[in-house]
Amino acid sequence: MRDKSIYVTQPYLPPLEEFIPYLEEIWENKVLTNGGPFHQQLEASLCEYLGVEHIALFTNGTIALVTALQALRVTGEVITTPYSFVATSHSLLWNGIKPVFVDIDPNTLNLDPEKIEAAITPQTTAIMPVHCYGHPCDVESIQRIADNYNLKIIYDAAHAFGVEDAGGSTLRHGDLSVLSFHATKVFNTFEGGAIVCPDAKTKTSIDRLKNFGHVGETTVVAPGINGKMSEFNAALGLLQLKHIDKALLQRKAVDAAYRERLKNVKGISCVSNEAEKTPNYAYFPILVQDSYPISRDVLYQGLKDQGIHPRRYFYPLISEFPMYRGLKSADKINLPVAMAASQQVLCLPIYPDLDISVVDEITQFIAAQAA
Ligand SMILES: *Cc1c(COP(=O)(O)O)cnc(C)c1O
C-alpha cells in the first residue's frame, strides 16, 4: 500500500503568493461582485485565449446550463446523451423540459447523430450534446439535423476548455456552448462556469438573466436568476490563465505516457483524441473489454487496493437515476452502446502534477493482470 493515495484528479493551484496581489486589489476596491473589474478582465482574457467573440461568466456550469436553456426559450423535449455527468439532464428538469436520451457513438462516446432523427417528435425544440472528455462531437452532422428540423443546439462543453478542431475553437459550434470551471476541470475558478455566445445581443440577454433580469436600477425585464461570478473567483481565473499552457503541456505528457504504455495491453483500449487539432487532455478514459482477463470492476478494486483511485465516469448512466429511469427513452434497449461503455470505462488519474512514475505503476499493474 502506498503512503499517499492518488485520485483521478487533483485541482491545479498556482503558487499562493501570486494570488495575494489580487486579494489586495479586491480589498482596496471593495468591489466584490456584480461585474467588477476582475470579472470584466476575465471575460476579455478568456475570449482572447479561447478564440471566441463573447463570453458570459457564471457562478458554476450548472446554473449556466439552466440559463442557456432559458435564454433560448427552450421548452418541450430536448435530445441529449445519457453518457455524461448528471448536471446535463438536471438542467433540463430545472426548466420543466423532458430529456429524450439517444445512444452514443462507440468510438467518440458522444451523441450518435445517426440516431437523433428517430427521436425527434413535434415537441422537440433542441439538442443538448456533450463533448465528452473534451472530444468534439460530430458537430456538422448535428448542425445539419438541427437545421432540417429547426432545433436549437446547446453544447455542454464542460470538458472542452481550450479544445480546437481544424476550424478553430470547438466552442464556436451550436447556438450556445457552456463551460464549467469547477475545481475538477482543466481550468478552474474553484467554482465557476461560462456561456459562449455568438453575438453581443445574446450576451446582453444572458447577462440580464444571470442578474435577476435587471436592466438598470428600477427595471426588471425577465425572471432572472443569480448566476454571477464573484470577483474572488474571477481573480482566480485570471491567475489560472497565466499557468494554463504549462498545465496543458504537463497533462499532454501524462496522456502520451499512458497511451505508449497501454498500447499493447490486450483488452484495454484508450479513447482516441486524434479528432482534435488541440486536445486538452482533460480525462484519461480506458475501456476494459471482454478480452481483458478480469472485469472493469475487479480492476477498479485492484487499483484502489494499491491506493490508486480511478473513477467510473460515467457509471451509472444518467438514464438509470431514479428521476430519469421511468422515461421511455431511458430503456436499456434504446441505449446499448452507452450501457456497454458505462460497464467498461475507467478514468485513470490525470493532472498536471502527476508523476510519470505513478503512470508507470498504474500501467504496470494493468498490464500485469493481462500477462
Ligand atoms: C462538471 C460538469 C457540469 C457541471 O458543472 P459545475 O460547474 O460543476 O456546475 C456539467 N456537465 C458536465 C458534463 C460536467 O462534467
XYZ file of C-alpha atoms and ligand atoms in Angstrom:
386
model
C 0.000 0.000 0.000
C 1.398 3.393 -0.988
C 1.628 6.046 1.714
C -0.221 8.636 -0.363
C -3.432 7.983 -2.247
C -3.651 9.020 -5.896
C -7.011 10.361 -7.027
C -8.400 10.694 -10.532
C -7.699 14.403 -10.452
C -6.029 16.959 -8.253
C -7.059 20.585 -8.594
C -4.445 22.793 -10.158
C -3.363 25.617 -7.849
C -0.843 28.311 -8.815
C 1.610 29.466 -6.101
C -0.341 31.122 -3.272
C 1.860 34.216 -3.157
C 0.831 35.037 -6.724
C -2.779 35.326 -5.581
C -2.126 37.846 -2.800
C -1.922 40.934 -5.059
C -5.355 40.096 -6.493
C -6.794 39.892 -2.986
C -5.175 43.200 -2.061
C -6.791 44.807 -5.061
C -10.221 43.477 -4.098
C -9.766 44.723 -0.521
C -8.656 48.071 -1.885
C -11.517 48.464 -4.416
C -14.211 46.947 -2.227
C -15.911 45.663 -5.361
C -16.777 42.053 -4.590
C -19.167 41.087 -7.395
C -21.734 42.423 -9.927
C -19.448 42.505 -12.939
C -16.455 44.184 -11.282
C -13.030 44.772 -12.833
C -11.689 41.200 -12.487
C -14.933 39.852 -13.946
C -14.560 42.124 -16.969
C -10.877 41.286 -17.374
C -11.522 37.553 -17.202
C -14.256 37.738 -19.836
C -11.903 39.603 -22.165
C -8.923 37.336 -21.440
C -10.943 34.169 -21.968
C -12.318 35.441 -25.288
C -8.772 36.018 -26.415
C -7.368 32.761 -25.061
C -10.187 30.576 -26.357
C -10.591 32.399 -29.670
C -14.284 33.218 -29.250
C -16.188 36.501 -29.531
C -18.405 36.700 -26.452
C -18.376 35.041 -23.046
C -20.710 35.474 -20.069
C -19.189 34.247 -16.791
C -21.267 32.288 -14.295
C -21.149 31.111 -10.716
C -20.997 27.492 -11.932
C -21.589 25.398 -15.027
C -24.948 24.025 -13.937
C -26.563 27.458 -13.489
C -25.030 28.377 -16.851
C -26.744 25.366 -18.491
C -30.072 26.250 -16.848
C -29.714 29.863 -18.020
C -28.663 28.890 -21.561
C -31.933 26.944 -21.939
C -33.875 29.961 -20.589
C -32.096 32.352 -22.928
C -33.115 30.350 -25.998
C -36.617 29.733 -24.578
C -36.224 26.000 -24.987
C -39.336 24.018 -23.997
C -40.950 20.618 -24.553
C -38.415 17.883 -25.310
C -34.642 18.049 -25.700
C -32.488 15.287 -27.167
C -29.448 14.551 -25.045
C -26.893 11.902 -24.088
C -27.206 9.558 -21.099
C -23.400 9.254 -21.015
C -22.489 12.406 -19.077
C -22.401 13.990 -15.658
C -25.904 14.227 -14.237
C -25.973 18.060 -14.400
C -26.543 17.855 -18.168
C -30.028 16.347 -17.767
C -30.760 18.082 -14.461
C -30.563 21.440 -16.268
C -33.451 20.237 -18.449
C -35.596 19.156 -15.496
C -34.987 22.534 -13.801
C -36.587 24.101 -16.881
C -39.543 21.699 -16.932
C -38.140 20.124 -20.105
C -38.361 16.390 -20.847
C -34.975 14.830 -21.647
C -35.006 12.350 -24.522
C -31.988 10.050 -24.370
C -30.266 8.975 -27.568
C -27.421 6.455 -27.768
C -23.758 7.337 -28.271
C -21.144 6.550 -30.889
C -18.857 3.670 -29.807
C -15.682 5.468 -30.900
C -16.197 9.008 -29.620
C -18.693 8.177 -26.825
C -20.575 11.307 -27.948
C -24.208 11.539 -29.096
C -24.604 9.424 -32.256
C -26.033 11.739 -34.964
C -27.411 8.764 -36.888
C -29.782 8.016 -34.006
C -31.028 11.569 -33.406
C -33.670 11.855 -36.127
C -35.661 8.850 -34.925
C -36.029 10.541 -31.507
C -37.419 13.837 -32.847
C -41.116 14.483 -32.128
C -43.333 17.580 -32.642
C -42.366 18.583 -29.068
C -38.614 18.552 -29.726
C -37.114 22.046 -29.637
C -33.396 21.483 -29.080
C -30.425 19.124 -28.852
C -28.039 19.183 -25.885
C -24.922 17.170 -26.799
C -21.792 16.862 -24.626
C -18.197 16.992 -25.893
C -17.440 14.040 -23.652
C -13.921 14.030 -22.128
C -13.238 17.092 -24.302
C -13.507 15.102 -27.547
C -15.598 17.117 -30.032
C -19.000 15.856 -31.164
C -19.784 15.317 -34.830
C -20.790 18.987 -34.928
C -21.515 19.108 -38.651
C -23.984 16.227 -38.672
C -25.691 17.587 -35.570
C -25.970 21.053 -37.161
C -27.455 19.562 -40.327
C -30.182 17.800 -38.332
C -30.880 20.921 -36.274
C -31.218 22.973 -39.462
C -33.583 20.456 -41.049
C -35.884 20.337 -38.037
C -35.426 23.913 -36.833
C -33.891 22.894 -33.493
C -31.533 24.827 -31.216
C -28.224 23.300 -30.130
C -26.717 23.924 -26.707
C -23.403 22.168 -26.230
C -22.485 21.069 -22.739
C -18.815 21.892 -23.225
C -17.892 21.426 -19.553
C -14.991 19.166 -20.596
C -13.920 21.106 -23.679
C -11.973 24.120 -22.387
C -9.370 25.090 -24.976
C -10.166 22.273 -27.411
C -9.750 23.206 -31.072
C -10.656 21.482 -34.297
C -9.291 22.326 -37.736
C -11.522 25.430 -37.981
C -10.786 26.886 -34.515
C -12.387 26.669 -31.088
C -14.806 23.793 -30.568
C -16.841 26.280 -28.518
C -17.975 28.180 -31.628
C -20.419 25.433 -32.640
C -24.152 25.350 -31.977
C -26.262 28.227 -30.664
C -24.515 28.306 -27.273
C -21.718 26.397 -25.533
C -21.485 26.049 -21.771
C -18.232 25.672 -19.823
C -17.587 24.590 -16.243
C -14.698 25.955 -14.183
C -15.283 23.581 -11.271
C -12.272 22.568 -9.166
C -12.009 19.241 -11.012
C -11.883 20.741 -14.510
C -8.894 21.608 -16.705
C -9.307 25.328 -15.966
C -10.834 26.152 -12.595
C -12.012 29.131 -10.578
C -12.843 26.849 -7.571
C -16.493 27.074 -8.706
C -17.423 28.778 -11.949
C -18.732 28.479 -15.457
C -19.494 30.416 -18.622
C -21.680 30.619 -21.683
C -20.009 31.206 -25.029
C -22.377 33.371 -27.106
C -22.329 34.022 -30.857
C -23.173 37.754 -30.685
C -23.340 40.765 -28.382
C -27.140 40.779 -28.303
C -27.293 37.230 -26.953
C -24.615 38.034 -24.378
C -26.610 41.057 -23.201
C -29.733 38.984 -22.685
C -27.755 36.286 -20.872
C -26.046 38.921 -18.695
C -29.513 40.157 -17.690
C -30.759 36.650 -16.950
C -27.826 35.946 -14.635
C -28.533 39.169 -12.703
C -32.220 38.664 -11.785
C -33.357 40.130 -15.128
C -32.291 43.609 -14.023
C -31.748 46.386 -16.549
C -30.573 49.428 -14.639
C -31.795 50.322 -11.171
C -35.547 50.082 -11.450
C -36.353 47.850 -14.426
C -36.674 44.064 -14.440
C -37.267 42.520 -17.863
C -37.132 38.767 -17.159
C -37.479 36.310 -14.268
C -33.710 36.011 -13.989
C -31.600 34.113 -11.510
C -28.455 34.956 -9.542
C -25.737 33.346 -11.669
C -22.992 35.951 -11.279
C -19.336 35.070 -10.776
C -17.706 36.914 -7.858
C -14.529 38.985 -8.075
C -12.700 36.391 -5.970
C -13.438 33.620 -8.471
C -12.709 35.865 -11.457
C -9.323 36.759 -9.941
C -8.542 33.057 -9.511
C -9.380 32.592 -13.182
C -7.036 35.375 -14.279
C -4.214 33.774 -12.293
C -5.007 30.276 -13.585
C -4.910 31.569 -17.159
C -1.285 32.597 -16.659
C -0.410 28.973 -15.906
C -2.794 27.127 -18.216
C -0.387 26.496 -21.085
C 2.155 24.876 -18.797
C -0.563 22.815 -17.110
C -1.801 21.587 -20.513
C 1.729 20.556 -21.518
C 2.093 18.558 -18.304
C -1.261 16.866 -18.984
C -0.115 16.103 -22.521
C 2.951 14.278 -21.204
C 0.803 12.163 -18.862
C -1.601 11.352 -21.708
C 1.263 10.323 -24.004
C 2.832 8.144 -21.304
C -0.441 6.266 -20.733
C -1.008 5.730 -24.472
C 2.514 4.443 -25.021
C 2.447 2.074 -22.066
C -1.054 0.699 -22.697
C -0.945 0.322 -26.467
C -0.067 -3.387 -26.415
C -2.176 -4.435 -23.452
C -4.763 -6.870 -24.739
C -8.329 -5.924 -23.882
C -7.597 -2.310 -22.932
C -8.492 0.441 -25.387
C -7.785 4.136 -24.974
C -10.326 6.648 -26.292
C -8.745 8.477 -29.233
C -8.016 12.201 -29.212
C -6.943 12.304 -32.843
C -10.082 14.164 -33.963
C -8.984 17.386 -32.271
C -6.232 19.661 -33.507
C -5.622 20.882 -29.960
C -6.778 18.400 -27.320
C -6.951 19.384 -23.632
C -6.138 16.004 -22.054
C -8.920 16.570 -19.525
C -9.502 12.889 -18.748
C -7.848 9.574 -19.471
C -10.653 7.060 -20.069
C -9.860 3.443 -20.903
C -12.345 0.756 -21.921
C -11.837 -2.615 -20.249
C -13.097 -5.007 -22.903
C -14.297 -8.611 -22.689
C -10.924 -9.852 -23.920
C -9.225 -8.447 -20.785
C -8.917 -11.273 -18.242
C -10.667 -9.506 -15.359
C -13.729 -7.263 -15.254
C -13.630 -3.481 -15.071
C -14.857 -3.569 -11.501
C -12.224 -6.087 -10.391
C -9.527 -3.917 -11.993
C -11.062 -0.839 -10.337
C -10.938 -2.511 -6.919
C -7.431 -3.839 -7.557
C -6.142 -0.327 -8.249
C -7.954 1.034 -5.201
C -6.233 -1.607 -3.076
C -2.942 -0.089 -4.314
C -4.039 3.383 -3.179
C -4.918 4.451 -6.750
C -8.448 5.806 -7.150
C -9.698 5.847 -10.729
C -13.355 6.781 -11.381
C -16.066 5.069 -13.375
C -17.156 8.132 -15.350
C -19.920 7.621 -16.490
C -21.414 4.844 -14.451
C -24.309 4.620 -13.840
C -25.769 6.293 -16.916
C -27.889 9.394 -16.232
C -30.863 7.432 -17.588
C -30.513 4.944 -14.691
C -31.049 7.516 -11.920
C -34.489 7.461 -10.269
C -35.745 10.744 -11.733
C -34.975 9.569 -15.303
C -35.398 5.803 -15.429
C -39.171 5.948 -15.955
C -38.745 7.759 -19.291
C -39.347 5.674 -22.391
C -36.011 6.779 -23.886
C -34.192 5.617 -20.712
C -34.872 1.964 -21.554
C -31.607 -0.019 -21.788
C -32.765 -1.470 -25.140
C -32.596 2.071 -26.537
C -29.034 2.665 -25.280
C -26.862 -0.414 -25.908
C -23.642 1.451 -26.739
C -23.905 3.768 -23.733
C -24.693 0.782 -21.480
C -21.603 -1.085 -22.706
C -19.319 1.956 -22.317
C -20.680 2.577 -18.837
C -19.810 -1.027 -17.870
C -16.308 -0.854 -19.386
C -14.991 2.633 -18.715
C -12.391 3.588 -16.164
C -10.948 7.100 -15.970
C -7.337 6.906 -14.848
C -5.645 9.668 -12.815
C -4.519 12.638 -14.907
C -3.492 16.090 -13.697
C -0.556 18.453 -14.234
C 1.499 17.399 -11.188
C 1.028 13.662 -11.666
C 4.407 11.983 -11.679
C 5.181 9.750 -14.665
C 6.440 7.159 -12.165
C 2.833 6.829 -10.974
C 1.728 6.311 -14.590
C 4.348 3.544 -14.760
C 2.997 1.978 -11.609
C -0.639 2.117 -12.819
C 0.106 0.797 -16.301
C 2.344 -1.988 -14.956
C -0.478 -3.062 -12.669
C -2.964 -3.053 -15.568
C -0.554 -4.953 -17.850
C 0.284 -7.488 -15.128
C -3.346 -8.611 -14.881
C -3.333 -9.316 -18.627
C 0.006 -11.161 -18.675
C -18.731 19.478 -14.363
C -19.845 19.261 -15.321
C -21.025 20.027 -15.296
C -21.389 20.925 -14.158
O -20.551 21.958 -13.935
P -20.486 22.668 -12.485
O -19.593 23.827 -12.744
O -19.885 21.659 -11.540
O -21.859 23.047 -12.098
C -21.952 19.852 -16.316
N -21.758 18.957 -17.296
C -20.664 18.182 -17.337
C -20.505 17.229 -18.476
C -19.683 18.286 -16.342
O -18.618 17.477 -16.383
